[in-house]
Short mmCIF file of C-alpha atoms and ligand atoms in Angstrom, two decimals:
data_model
loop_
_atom_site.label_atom_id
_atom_site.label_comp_id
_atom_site.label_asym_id
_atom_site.label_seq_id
_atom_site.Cartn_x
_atom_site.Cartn_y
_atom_site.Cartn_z
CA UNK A 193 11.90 -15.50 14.83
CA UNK A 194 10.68 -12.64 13.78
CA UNK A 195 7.01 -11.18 13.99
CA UNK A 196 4.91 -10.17 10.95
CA UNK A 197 1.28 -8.21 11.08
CA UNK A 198 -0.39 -8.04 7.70
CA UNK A 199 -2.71 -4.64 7.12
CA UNK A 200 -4.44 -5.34 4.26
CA UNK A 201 -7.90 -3.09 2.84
CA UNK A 202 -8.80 -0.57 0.55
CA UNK A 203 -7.06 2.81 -0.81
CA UNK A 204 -7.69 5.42 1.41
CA UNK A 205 -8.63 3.09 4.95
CA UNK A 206 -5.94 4.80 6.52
CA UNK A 207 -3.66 1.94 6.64
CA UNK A 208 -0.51 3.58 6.00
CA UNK A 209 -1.11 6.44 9.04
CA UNK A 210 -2.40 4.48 11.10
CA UNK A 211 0.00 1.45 10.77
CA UNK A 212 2.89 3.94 10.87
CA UNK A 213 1.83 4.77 14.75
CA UNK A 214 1.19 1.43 15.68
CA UNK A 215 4.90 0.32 14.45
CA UNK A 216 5.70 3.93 15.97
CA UNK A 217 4.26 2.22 19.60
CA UNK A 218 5.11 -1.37 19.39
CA UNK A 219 8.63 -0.89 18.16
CA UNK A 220 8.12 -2.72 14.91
CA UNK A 221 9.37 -1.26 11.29
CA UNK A 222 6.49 -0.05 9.21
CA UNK A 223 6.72 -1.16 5.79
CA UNK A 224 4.14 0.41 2.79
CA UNK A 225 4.06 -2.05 0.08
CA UNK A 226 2.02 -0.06 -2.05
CA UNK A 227 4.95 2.53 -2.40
CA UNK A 228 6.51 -0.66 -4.35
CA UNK A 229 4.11 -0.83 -7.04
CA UNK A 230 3.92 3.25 -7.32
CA UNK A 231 7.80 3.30 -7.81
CA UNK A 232 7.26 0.55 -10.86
CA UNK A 233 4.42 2.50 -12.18
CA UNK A 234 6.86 5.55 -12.02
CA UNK A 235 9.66 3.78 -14.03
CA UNK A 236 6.58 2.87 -16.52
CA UNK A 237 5.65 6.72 -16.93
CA UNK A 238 9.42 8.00 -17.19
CA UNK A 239 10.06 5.17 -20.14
CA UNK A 240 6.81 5.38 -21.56
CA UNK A 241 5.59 1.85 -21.05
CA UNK A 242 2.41 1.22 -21.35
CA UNK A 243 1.31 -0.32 -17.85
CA UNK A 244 -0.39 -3.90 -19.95
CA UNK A 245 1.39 -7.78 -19.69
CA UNK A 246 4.02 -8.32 -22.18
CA UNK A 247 7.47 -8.02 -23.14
CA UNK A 248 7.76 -3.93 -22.25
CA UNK A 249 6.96 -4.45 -18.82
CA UNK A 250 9.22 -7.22 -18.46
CA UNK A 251 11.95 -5.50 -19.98
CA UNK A 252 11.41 -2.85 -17.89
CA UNK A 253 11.84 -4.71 -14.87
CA UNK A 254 14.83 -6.65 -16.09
CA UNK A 255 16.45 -3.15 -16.22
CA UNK A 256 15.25 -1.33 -12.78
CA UNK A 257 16.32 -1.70 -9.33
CA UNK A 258 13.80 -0.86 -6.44
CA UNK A 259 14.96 -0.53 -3.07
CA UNK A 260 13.51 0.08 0.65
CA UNK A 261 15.75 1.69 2.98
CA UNK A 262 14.89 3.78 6.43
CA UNK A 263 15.95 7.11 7.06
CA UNK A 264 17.18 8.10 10.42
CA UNK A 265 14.04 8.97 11.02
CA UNK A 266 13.09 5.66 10.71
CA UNK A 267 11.01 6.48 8.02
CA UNK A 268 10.86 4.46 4.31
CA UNK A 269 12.63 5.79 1.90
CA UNK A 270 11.93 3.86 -1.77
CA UNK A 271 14.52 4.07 -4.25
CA UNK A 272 14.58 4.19 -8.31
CA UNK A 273 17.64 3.25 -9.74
CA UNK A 274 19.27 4.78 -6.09
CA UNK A 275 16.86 8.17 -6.71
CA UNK A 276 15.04 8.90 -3.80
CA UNK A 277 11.55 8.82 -5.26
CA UNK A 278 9.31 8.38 -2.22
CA UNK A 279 7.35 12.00 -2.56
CA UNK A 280 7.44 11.99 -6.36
CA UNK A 281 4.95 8.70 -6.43
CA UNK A 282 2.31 10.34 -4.24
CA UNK A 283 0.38 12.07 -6.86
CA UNK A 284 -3.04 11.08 -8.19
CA UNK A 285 -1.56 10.05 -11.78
CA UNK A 286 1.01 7.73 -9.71
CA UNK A 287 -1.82 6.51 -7.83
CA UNK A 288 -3.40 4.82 -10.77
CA UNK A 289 -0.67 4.20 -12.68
CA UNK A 290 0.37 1.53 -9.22
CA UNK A 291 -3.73 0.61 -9.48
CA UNK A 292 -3.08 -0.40 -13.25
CA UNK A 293 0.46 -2.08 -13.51
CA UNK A 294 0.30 -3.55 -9.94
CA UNK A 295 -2.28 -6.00 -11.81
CA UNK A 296 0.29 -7.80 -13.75
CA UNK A 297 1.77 -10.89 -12.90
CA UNK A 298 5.87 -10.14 -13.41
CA UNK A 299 4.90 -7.07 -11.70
CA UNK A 300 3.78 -9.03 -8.56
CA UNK A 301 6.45 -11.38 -8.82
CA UNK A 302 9.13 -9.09 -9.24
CA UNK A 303 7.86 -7.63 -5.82
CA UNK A 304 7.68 -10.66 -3.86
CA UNK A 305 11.06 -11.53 -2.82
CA UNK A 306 11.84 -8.08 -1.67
CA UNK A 307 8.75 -7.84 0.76
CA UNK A 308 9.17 -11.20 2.16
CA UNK A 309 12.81 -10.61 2.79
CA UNK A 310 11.94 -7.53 4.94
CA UNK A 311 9.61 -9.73 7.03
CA UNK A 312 12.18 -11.93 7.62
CA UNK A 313 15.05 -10.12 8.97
CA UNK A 314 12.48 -7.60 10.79
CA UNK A 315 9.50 -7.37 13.43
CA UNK A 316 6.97 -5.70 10.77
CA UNK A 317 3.75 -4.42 10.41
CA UNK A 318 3.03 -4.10 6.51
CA UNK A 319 0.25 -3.14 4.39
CA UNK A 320 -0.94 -3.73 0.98
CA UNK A 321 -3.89 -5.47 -0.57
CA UNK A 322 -1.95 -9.11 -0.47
CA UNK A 323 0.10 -9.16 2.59
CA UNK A 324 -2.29 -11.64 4.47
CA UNK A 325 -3.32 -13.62 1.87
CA UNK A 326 -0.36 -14.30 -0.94
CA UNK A 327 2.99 -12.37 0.69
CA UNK A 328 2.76 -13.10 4.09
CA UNK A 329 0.18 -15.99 4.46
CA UNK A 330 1.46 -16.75 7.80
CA UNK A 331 1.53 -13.08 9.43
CA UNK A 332 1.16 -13.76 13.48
CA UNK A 333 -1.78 -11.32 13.25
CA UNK A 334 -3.84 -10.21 9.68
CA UNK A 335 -5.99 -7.08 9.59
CA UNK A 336 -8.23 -6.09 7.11
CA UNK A 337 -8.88 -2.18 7.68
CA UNK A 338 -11.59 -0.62 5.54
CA UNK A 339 -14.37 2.41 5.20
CA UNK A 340 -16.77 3.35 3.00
CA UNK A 341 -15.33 4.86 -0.58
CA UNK A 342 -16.91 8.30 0.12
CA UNK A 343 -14.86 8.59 4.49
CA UNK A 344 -11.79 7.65 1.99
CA UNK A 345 -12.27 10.21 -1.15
CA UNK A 346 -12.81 12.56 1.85
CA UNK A 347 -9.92 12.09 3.71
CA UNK A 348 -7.68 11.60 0.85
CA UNK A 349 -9.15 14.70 -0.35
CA UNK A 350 -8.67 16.78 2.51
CA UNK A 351 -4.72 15.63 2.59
CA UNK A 352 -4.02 16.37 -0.86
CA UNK A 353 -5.77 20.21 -0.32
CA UNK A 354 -3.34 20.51 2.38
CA UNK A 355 -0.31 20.00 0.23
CA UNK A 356 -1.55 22.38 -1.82
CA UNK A 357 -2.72 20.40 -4.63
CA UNK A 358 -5.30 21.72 -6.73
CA UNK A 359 -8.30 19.17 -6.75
CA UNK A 360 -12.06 18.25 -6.57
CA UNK A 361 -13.70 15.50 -4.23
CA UNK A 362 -15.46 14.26 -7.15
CA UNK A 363 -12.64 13.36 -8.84
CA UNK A 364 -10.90 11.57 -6.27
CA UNK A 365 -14.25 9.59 -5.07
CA UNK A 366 -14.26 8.52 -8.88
CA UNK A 367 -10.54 7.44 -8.33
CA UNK A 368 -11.41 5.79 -4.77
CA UNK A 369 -13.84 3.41 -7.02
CA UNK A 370 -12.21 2.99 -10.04
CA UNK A 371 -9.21 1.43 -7.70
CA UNK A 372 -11.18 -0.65 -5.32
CA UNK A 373 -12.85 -2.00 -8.52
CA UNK A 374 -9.39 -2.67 -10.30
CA UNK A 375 -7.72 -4.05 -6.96
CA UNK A 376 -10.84 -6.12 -6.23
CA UNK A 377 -11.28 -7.74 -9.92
CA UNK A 378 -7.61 -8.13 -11.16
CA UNK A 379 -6.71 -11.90 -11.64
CA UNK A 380 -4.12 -12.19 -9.39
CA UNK A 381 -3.75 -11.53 -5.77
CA UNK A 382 -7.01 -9.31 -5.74
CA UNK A 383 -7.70 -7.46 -2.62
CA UNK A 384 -9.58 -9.27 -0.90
CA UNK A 385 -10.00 -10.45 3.00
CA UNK A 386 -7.83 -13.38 4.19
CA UNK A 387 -10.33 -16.10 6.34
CA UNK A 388 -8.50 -15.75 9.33
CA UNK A 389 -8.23 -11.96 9.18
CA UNK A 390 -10.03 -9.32 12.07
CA UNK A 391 -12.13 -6.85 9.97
CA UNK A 392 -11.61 -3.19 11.19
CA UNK A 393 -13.96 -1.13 9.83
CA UNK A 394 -12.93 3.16 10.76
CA UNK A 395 -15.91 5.01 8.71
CA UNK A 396 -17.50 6.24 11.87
CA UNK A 397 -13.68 6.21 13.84
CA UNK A 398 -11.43 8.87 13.69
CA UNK A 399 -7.32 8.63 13.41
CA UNK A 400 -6.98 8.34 16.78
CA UNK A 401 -9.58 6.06 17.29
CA UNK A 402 -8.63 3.96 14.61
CA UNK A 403 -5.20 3.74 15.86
CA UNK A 404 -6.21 2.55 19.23
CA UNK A 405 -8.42 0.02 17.65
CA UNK A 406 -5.63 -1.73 15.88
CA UNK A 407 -2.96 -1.48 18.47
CA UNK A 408 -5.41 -3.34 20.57
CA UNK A 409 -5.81 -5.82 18.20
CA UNK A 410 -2.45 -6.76 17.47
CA UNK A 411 -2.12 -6.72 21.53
CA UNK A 412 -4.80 -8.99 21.95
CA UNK A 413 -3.74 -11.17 19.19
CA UNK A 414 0.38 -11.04 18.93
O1 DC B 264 -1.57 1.57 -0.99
P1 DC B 264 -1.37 2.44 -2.23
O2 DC B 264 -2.53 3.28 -2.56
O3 DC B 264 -0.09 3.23 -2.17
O4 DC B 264 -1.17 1.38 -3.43
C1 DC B 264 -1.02 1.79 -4.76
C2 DC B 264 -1.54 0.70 -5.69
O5 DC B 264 -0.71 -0.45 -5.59
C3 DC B 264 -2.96 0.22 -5.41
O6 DC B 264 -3.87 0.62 -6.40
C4 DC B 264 -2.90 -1.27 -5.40
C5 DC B 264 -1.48 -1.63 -5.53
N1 DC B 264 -1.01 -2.45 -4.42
C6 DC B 264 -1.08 -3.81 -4.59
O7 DC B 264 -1.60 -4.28 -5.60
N2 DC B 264 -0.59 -4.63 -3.63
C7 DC B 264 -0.05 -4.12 -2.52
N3 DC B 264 0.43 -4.96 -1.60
C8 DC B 264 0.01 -2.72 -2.32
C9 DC B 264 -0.49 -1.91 -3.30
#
């Protein structure tokens, strides 16, 4: 049987960094769900569907295939129709493009099978908004890692300055909120945190810290 730890919180917690070196130290594949819902967003953009319910979207996904695959070194690699498209849905636009068609229902569906397959052939940690609470209900350990929308404009900030993008904190706080209000207030499978999940709150913890903090946790718990 294999073992499942759900990392669910807000845009921006860290989850993806810091559940990267926890798989990293407990030999488990780390899996980012929300580079799913960026690669469908990014099909939406190149075909010029508008990211609302209805028969575009569906069509849309009717014609795509999205895949998750490892590199050797271990890292995910998402593919588009077999393009490699993990570094072109990292941008701000992509961001809220996911945010916005990540909301509807075929969307999530369409998802589903694929991340619950993953979990079943693998030892995983994976993060998301959903994992504990509709993908993986019955994760051996659920975490819900958060911090305050202004630590998370400031860190994503800072990382997007050092790739040598060109842009202001103001606009990415706006962003930070604009997302946790869409992911929180969407019909279906809002973020939210599962009842039986340990709240991990890093706004006062840095990387390091916060990577301890949730090894321990899945230690203590697993
Ligand atoms: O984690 P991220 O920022 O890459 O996610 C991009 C968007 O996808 C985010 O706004 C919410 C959505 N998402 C989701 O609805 N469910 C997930 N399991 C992961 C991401």
């Amino acid at each position: 049987m294999s073992i499942a730890i759900a990392i669910d919180g807000p845009a921006g917690a860290g989850k993806s960094t810091i559940s990267k070196s926890a798989a990293k130290q407990l030999g488990f594949i780390y899996i980012d769900t929300g580079a799913l819902y960026r690669t469908v967003g990014l099909a939406a953009s190149r075909a010029g569907v508008e990211p609302v319910e209805g028969k575009e979207v569906d069509d849309l996904l009717s014609k795509i295939t999205v895949e998750l695959t490892f590199n050797d070194k271990g890292e995910q690699v998402v593919l588009l129709d077999k393009e490699d498209v993990s570094g072109l849905i990292r941008t701000p636009e992509a961001s809220m493009m996911a945010s916005k068609i990540s909301a509807i229902p075929s969307v999530r569906a369409y998802l589903l099978d694929l991340q619950r397959d993953m979990a079943k052939k693998n030892n995983v940690i994976m993060d998301g908004r959903d994992i504990g609470t509709v993908i993986l209900p019955d994760a051996k350990v659920k975490i819900f890692l958060t911090a305050s929308p202004e630590a998370r404009a400031e860190r994503r900030y800072k990382e997007l300055v050092e790739k040598g993008m060109d842009v202001k904190y103001e606009d990415i706080l706006e962003d930070v909120k604009t997302r946790d209000y869409n992911d929180m207030h969407r019909e279906i499978a809002p973020l939210k945190q599962a009842d039986d999940a340990i709240l991990a709150d890093t706004t006062e913890i840095d990387l390091q810290g916060s990577i301890d903090l949730i090894v321990k946790i899945i230690k203590e718990n697993s």
